[in-house]
Tab-separated table of C-alpha atoms in Angstrom:
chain	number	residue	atom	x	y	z
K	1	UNK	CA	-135.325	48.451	61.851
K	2	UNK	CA	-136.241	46.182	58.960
K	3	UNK	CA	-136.370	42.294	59.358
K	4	UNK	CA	-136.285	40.134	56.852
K	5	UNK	CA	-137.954	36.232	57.561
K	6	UNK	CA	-136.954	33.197	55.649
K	7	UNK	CA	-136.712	29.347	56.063
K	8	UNK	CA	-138.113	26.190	54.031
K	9	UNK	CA	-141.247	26.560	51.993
K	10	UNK	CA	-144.475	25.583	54.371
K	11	UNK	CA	-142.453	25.827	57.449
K	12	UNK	CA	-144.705	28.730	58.800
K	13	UNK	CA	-142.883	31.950	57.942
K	14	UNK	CA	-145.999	33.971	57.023
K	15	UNK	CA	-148.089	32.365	60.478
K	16	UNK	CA	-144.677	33.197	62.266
K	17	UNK	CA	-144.571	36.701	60.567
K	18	UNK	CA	-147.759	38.222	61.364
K	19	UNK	CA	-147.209	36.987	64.901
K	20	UNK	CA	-144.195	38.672	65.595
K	21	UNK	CA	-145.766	41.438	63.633
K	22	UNK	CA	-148.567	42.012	65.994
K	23	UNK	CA	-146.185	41.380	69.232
K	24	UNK	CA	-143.884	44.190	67.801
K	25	UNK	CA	-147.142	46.686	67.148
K	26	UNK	CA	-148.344	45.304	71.044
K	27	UNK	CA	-144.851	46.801	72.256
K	28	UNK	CA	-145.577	50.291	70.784
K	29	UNK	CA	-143.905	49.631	67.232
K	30	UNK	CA	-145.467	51.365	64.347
K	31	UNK	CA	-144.893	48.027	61.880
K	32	UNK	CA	-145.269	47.046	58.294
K	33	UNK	CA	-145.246	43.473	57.165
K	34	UNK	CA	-144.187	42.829	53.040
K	35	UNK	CA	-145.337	39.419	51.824
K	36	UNK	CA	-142.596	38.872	49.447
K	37	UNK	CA	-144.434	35.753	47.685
K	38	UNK	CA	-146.158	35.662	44.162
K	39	UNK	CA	-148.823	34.049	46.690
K	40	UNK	CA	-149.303	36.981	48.096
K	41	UNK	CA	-151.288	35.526	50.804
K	42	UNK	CA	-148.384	37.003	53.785
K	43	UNK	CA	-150.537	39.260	55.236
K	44	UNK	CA	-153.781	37.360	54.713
K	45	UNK	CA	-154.278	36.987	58.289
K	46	UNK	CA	-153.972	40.191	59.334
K	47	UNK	CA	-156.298	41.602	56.950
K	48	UNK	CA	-158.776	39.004	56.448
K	49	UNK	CA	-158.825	39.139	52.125
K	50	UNK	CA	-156.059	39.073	49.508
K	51	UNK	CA	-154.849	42.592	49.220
K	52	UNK	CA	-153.790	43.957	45.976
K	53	UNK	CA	-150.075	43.624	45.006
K	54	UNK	CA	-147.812	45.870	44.351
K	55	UNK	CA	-147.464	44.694	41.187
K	56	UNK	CA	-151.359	44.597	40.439
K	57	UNK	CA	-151.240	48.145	41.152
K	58	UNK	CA	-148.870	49.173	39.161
K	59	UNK	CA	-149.451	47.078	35.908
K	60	UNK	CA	-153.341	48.890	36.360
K	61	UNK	CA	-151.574	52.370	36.333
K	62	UNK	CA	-149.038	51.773	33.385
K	63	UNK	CA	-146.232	52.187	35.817
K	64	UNK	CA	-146.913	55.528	36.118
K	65	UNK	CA	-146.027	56.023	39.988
K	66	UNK	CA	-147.083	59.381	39.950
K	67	UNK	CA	-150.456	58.003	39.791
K	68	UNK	CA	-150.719	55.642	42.671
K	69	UNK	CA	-151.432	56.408	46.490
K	70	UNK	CA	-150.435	55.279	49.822
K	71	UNK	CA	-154.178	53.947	50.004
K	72	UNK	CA	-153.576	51.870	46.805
K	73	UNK	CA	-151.109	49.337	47.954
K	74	UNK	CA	-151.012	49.668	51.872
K	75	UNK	CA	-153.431	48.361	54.019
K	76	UNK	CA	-154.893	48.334	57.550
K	77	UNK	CA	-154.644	44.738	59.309
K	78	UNK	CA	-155.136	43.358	62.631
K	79	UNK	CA	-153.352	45.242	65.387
K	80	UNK	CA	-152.997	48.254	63.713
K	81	UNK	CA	-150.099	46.418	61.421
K	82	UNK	CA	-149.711	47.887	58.262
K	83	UNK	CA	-149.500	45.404	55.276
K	84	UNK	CA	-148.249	45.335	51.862
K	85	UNK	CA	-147.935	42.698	49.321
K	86	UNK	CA	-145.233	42.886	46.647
K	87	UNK	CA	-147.036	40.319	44.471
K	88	UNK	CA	-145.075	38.083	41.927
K	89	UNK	CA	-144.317	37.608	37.816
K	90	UNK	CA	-146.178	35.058	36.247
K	91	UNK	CA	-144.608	31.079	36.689
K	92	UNK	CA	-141.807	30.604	34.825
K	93	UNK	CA	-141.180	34.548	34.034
K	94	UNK	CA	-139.394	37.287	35.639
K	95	UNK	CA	-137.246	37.622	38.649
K	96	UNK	CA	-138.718	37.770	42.473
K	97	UNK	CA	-135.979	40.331	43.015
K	98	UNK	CA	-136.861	42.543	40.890
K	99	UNK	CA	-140.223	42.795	42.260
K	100	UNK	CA	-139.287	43.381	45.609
K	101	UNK	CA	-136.660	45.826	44.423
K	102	UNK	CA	-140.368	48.046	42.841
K	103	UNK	CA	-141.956	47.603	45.945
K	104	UNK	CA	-139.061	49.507	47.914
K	105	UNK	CA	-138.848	52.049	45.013
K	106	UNK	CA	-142.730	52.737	44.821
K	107	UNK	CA	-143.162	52.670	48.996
K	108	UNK	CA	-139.760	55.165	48.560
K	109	UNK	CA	-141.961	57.319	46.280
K	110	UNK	CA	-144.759	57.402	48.176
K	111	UNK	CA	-142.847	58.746	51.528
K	112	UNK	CA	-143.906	55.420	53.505
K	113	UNK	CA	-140.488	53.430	53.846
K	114	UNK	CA	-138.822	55.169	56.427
K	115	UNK	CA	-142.222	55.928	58.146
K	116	UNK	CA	-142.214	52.873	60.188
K	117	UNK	CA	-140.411	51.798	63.275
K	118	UNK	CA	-140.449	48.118	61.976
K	119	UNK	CA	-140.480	47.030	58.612
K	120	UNK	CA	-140.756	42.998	58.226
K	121	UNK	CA	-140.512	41.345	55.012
K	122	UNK	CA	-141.750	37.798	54.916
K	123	UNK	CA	-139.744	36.278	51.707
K	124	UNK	CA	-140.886	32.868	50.116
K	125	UNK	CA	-139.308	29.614	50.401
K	126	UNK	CA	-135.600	28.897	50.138
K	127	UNK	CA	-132.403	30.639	48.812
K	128	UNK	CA	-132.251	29.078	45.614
K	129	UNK	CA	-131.579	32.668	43.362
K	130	UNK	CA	-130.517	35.892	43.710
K	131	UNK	CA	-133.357	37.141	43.335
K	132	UNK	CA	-134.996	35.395	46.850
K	133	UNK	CA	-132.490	37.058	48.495
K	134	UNK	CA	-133.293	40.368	47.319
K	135	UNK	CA	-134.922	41.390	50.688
K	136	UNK	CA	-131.629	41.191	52.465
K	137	UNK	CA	-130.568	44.014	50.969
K	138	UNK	CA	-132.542	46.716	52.700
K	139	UNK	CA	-132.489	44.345	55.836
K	140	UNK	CA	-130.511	45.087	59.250
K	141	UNK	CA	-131.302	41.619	60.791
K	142	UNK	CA	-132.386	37.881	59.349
K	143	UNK	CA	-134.460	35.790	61.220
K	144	UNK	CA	-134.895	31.967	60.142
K	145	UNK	CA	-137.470	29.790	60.402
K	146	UNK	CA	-136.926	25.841	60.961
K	147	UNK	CA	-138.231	23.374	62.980
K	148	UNK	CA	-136.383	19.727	63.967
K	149	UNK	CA	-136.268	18.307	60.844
K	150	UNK	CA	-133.203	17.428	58.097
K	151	UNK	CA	-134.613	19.779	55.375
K	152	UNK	CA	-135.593	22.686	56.992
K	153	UNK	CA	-132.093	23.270	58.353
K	154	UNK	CA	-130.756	22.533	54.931
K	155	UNK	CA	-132.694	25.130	54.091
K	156	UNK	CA	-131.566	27.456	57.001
K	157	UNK	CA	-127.879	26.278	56.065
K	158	UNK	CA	-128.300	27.896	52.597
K	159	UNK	CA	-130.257	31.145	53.676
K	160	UNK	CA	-127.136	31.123	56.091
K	161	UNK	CA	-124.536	31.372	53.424
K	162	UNK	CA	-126.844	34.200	51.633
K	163	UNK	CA	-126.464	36.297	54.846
K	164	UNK	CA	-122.866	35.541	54.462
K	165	UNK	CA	-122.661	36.944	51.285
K	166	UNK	CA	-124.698	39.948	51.603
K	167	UNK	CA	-123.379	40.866	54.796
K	168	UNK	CA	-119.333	41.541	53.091
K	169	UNK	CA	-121.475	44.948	51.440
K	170	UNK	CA	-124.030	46.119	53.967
K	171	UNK	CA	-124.513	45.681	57.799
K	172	UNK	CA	-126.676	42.575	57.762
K	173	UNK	CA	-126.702	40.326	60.848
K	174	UNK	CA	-128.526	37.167	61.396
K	175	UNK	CA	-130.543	37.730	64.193
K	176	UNK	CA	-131.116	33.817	65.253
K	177	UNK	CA	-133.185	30.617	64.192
K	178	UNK	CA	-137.150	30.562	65.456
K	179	UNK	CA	-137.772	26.931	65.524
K	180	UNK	CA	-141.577	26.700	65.007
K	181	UNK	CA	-144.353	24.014	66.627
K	182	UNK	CA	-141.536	21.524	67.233
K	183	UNK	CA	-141.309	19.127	69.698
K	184	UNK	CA	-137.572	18.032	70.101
K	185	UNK	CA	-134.750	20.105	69.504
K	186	UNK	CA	-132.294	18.057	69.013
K	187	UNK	CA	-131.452	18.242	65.439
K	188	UNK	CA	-131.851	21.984	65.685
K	189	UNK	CA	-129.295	21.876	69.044
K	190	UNK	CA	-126.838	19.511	66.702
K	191	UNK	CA	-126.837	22.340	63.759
K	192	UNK	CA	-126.335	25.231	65.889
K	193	UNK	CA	-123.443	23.403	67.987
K	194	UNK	CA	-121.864	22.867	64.483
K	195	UNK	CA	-122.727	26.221	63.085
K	196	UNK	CA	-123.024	28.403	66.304
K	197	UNK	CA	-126.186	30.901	65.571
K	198	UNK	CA	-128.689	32.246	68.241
K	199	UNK	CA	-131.752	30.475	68.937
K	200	UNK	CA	-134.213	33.166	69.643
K	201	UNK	CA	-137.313	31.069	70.144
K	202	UNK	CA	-138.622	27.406	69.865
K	203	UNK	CA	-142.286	27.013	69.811
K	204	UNK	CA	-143.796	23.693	70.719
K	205	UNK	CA	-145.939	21.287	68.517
K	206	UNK	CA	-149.144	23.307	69.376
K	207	UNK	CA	-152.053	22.748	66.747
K	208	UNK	CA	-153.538	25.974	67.552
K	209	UNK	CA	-150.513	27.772	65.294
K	210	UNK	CA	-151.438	25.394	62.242
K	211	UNK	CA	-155.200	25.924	62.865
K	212	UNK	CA	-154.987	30.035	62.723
K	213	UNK	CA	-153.728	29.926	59.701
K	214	UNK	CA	-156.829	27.802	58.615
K	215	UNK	CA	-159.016	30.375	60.242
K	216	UNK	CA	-157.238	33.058	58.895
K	217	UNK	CA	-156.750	34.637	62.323
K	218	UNK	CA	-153.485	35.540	64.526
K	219	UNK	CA	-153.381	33.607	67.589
K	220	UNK	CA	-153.826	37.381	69.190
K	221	UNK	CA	-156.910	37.773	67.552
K	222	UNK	CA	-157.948	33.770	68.475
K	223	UNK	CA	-157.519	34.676	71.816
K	224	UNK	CA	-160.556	37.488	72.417
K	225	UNK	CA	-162.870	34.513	71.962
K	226	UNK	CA	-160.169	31.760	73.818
K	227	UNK	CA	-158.271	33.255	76.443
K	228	UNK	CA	-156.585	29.528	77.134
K	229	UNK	CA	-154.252	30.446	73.798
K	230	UNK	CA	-153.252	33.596	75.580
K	231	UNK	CA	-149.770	31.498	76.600
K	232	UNK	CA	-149.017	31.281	72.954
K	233	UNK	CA	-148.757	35.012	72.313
K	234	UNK	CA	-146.516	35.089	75.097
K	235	UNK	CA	-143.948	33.201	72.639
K	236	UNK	CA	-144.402	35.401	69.944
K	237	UNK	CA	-143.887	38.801	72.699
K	238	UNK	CA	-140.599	37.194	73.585
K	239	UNK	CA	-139.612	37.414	70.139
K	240	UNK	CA	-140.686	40.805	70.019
K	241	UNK	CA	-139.026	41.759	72.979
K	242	UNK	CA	-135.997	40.249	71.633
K	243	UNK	CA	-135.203	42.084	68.640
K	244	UNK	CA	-136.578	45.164	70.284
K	245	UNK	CA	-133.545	45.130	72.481
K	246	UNK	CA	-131.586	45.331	69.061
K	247	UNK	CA	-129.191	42.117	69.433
K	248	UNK	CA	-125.540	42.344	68.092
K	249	UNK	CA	-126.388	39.489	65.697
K	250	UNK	CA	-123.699	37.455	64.166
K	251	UNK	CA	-122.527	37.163	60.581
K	252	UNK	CA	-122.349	33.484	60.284
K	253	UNK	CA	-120.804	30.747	58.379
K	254	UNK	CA	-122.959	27.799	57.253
K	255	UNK	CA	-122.188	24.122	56.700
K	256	UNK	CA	-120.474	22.667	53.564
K	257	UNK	CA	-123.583	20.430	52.343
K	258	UNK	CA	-121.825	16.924	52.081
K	259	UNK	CA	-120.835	17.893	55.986
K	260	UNK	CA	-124.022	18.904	57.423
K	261	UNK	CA	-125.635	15.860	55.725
K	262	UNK	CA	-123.608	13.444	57.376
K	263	UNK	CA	-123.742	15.311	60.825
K	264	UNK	CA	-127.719	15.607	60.764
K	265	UNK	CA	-128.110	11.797	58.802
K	266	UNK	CA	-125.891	10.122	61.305
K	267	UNK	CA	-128.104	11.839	64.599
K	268	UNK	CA	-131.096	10.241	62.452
K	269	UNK	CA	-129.319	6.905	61.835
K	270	UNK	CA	-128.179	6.971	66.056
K	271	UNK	CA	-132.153	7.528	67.370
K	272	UNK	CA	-133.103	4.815	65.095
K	273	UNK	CA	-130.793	2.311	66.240
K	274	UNK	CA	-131.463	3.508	70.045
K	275	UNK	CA	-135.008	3.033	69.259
K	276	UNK	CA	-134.207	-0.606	67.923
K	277	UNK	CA	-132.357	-1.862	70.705
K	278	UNK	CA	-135.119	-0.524	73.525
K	279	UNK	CA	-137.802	-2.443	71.241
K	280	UNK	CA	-135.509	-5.010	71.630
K	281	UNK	CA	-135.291	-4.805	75.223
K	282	UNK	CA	-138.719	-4.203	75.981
K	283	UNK	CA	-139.360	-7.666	73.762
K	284	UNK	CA	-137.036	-9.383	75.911
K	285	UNK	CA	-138.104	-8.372	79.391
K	286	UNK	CA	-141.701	-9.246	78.353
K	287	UNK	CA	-141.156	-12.706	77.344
């Protein structure tokens, strides 16, 4: 099964990633995370370092494949989760697709692709290109990352339409939205009554997630030394769970932009005024 994970830059795809990473390899899963990011900092929690990229590797070995070994571009992280790191072009040069597309070839050379129960590929940012959405092209499911705010379900809204598109060629499904260290739904509840999707998981506003990241630790590895975080893996095992029992998944159809602003603005606008008038009535009742 390979899973590819998107949603608005800084939104905690690659925190979310490893997570589910580790729950899948904690269910039995033989799993390989791809950090799909010219940052290639994906994995970094799992592993500890910056591993070398894919395309490090193979600009040292004049793109001679014949010359490069498993050992070379995958390694052992946390878990037993295998990682890899596709690496980038420089700013301003070259397409993301393309290097994903290399890392699929060279991992196809080396007789590791189709070695792995799960493969996960944790893609950068938003939809803006073709080339972003490279990764749903070897993908069977889509998992998005939001949380209750305007711009990360624009964001989820256009990585929606994507899945649209790539889904009239290959089998691609959208697997649900994973709303991360949120405390209301509501906006999130609004854009999925509008745009009907799954909602696999919502994770609540819990500071521990941000602070692993920091640490450069899992929250399963955080919770040898604090067993009081061991609730918070339990999140990321339901996820597991869930795509373990291989959903049907939807093809879905996003939001015309002009539409989903007004339907998300006027929720905004409606709290506000509520707010207003019970500051206004707590005002009065005090005098």
């Amino acid at each position: 099964m390979k899973i590819a994970v998107y949603g608005k830059g800084g939104i905690g795809k690659s925190t979310t990633s490893c997570n589910i990473s580790i729950a899948l390899a904690r269910r039995g899963e033989k799993v390989l995370q791809i950090g799909c990011d010219p940052k290639h900092d994906s994995t970094f929690t799992l592993t500890g370092f910056l591993i070398p990229t894919i395309i490090d590797t193979l600009q040292s070995k004049d793109y001679h494949y014949e010359d490069i070994w498993s050992e070379d571009v995958i390694h052992k992280g946390y878990g037993g989760v295998d990682c890899v790191e596709a690496g980038g072009p420089p700013a301003g040069a070259g397409c993301g697709g393309y290097v994903v597309g290399e890392t699929v070839k060279l991992l196809k050379e080396l007789n590791a692709f189709y070695e792995y129960d799960i493969i996960l590929f944790d893609v950068l940012g938003d939809v803006v290109c073709g080339g972003f959405a490279a990764p749903l092209n070897y993908a069977d499911y889509c998992i998005i990352i939001t949380d209750n705010g305007f711009d990360a379900l624009f964001a989820a809204n256009r990585i929606t339409s994507s899945i649209r598109e790539k889904a009239r060629t290959h089998p691609l499904r959208l697997a649900g939205l994973v709303g991360n260290r949120t405390s209301k739904r509501d906006l999130i509840n609004k854009y999925v009554e509008a745009c009907p999707m799954p909602v696999i998981e919502v994770l609540p506003l819990i500071e521990d997630i941000r602070v692993s990241r920091v640490k450069g630790k899992t929250l399963f590895e955080m919770v040898g030394s604090e067993p009081s975080l061991n609730y918070v893996c339990e999140y990321y095992l339901d996820i597991a769970d869930q795509i373990l029992s291989q959903p049907e998944g939807i093809v879905p159809k996003e939001i015309p932009d002009r539409e989903l602003f007004s339907l998300l603005s006027d929720l905004y606008l409606n709290q506000g005024r509520h707010q207003h008038n019970k500051e206004n009535l707590l005002g009065f009742t005090t005098i």
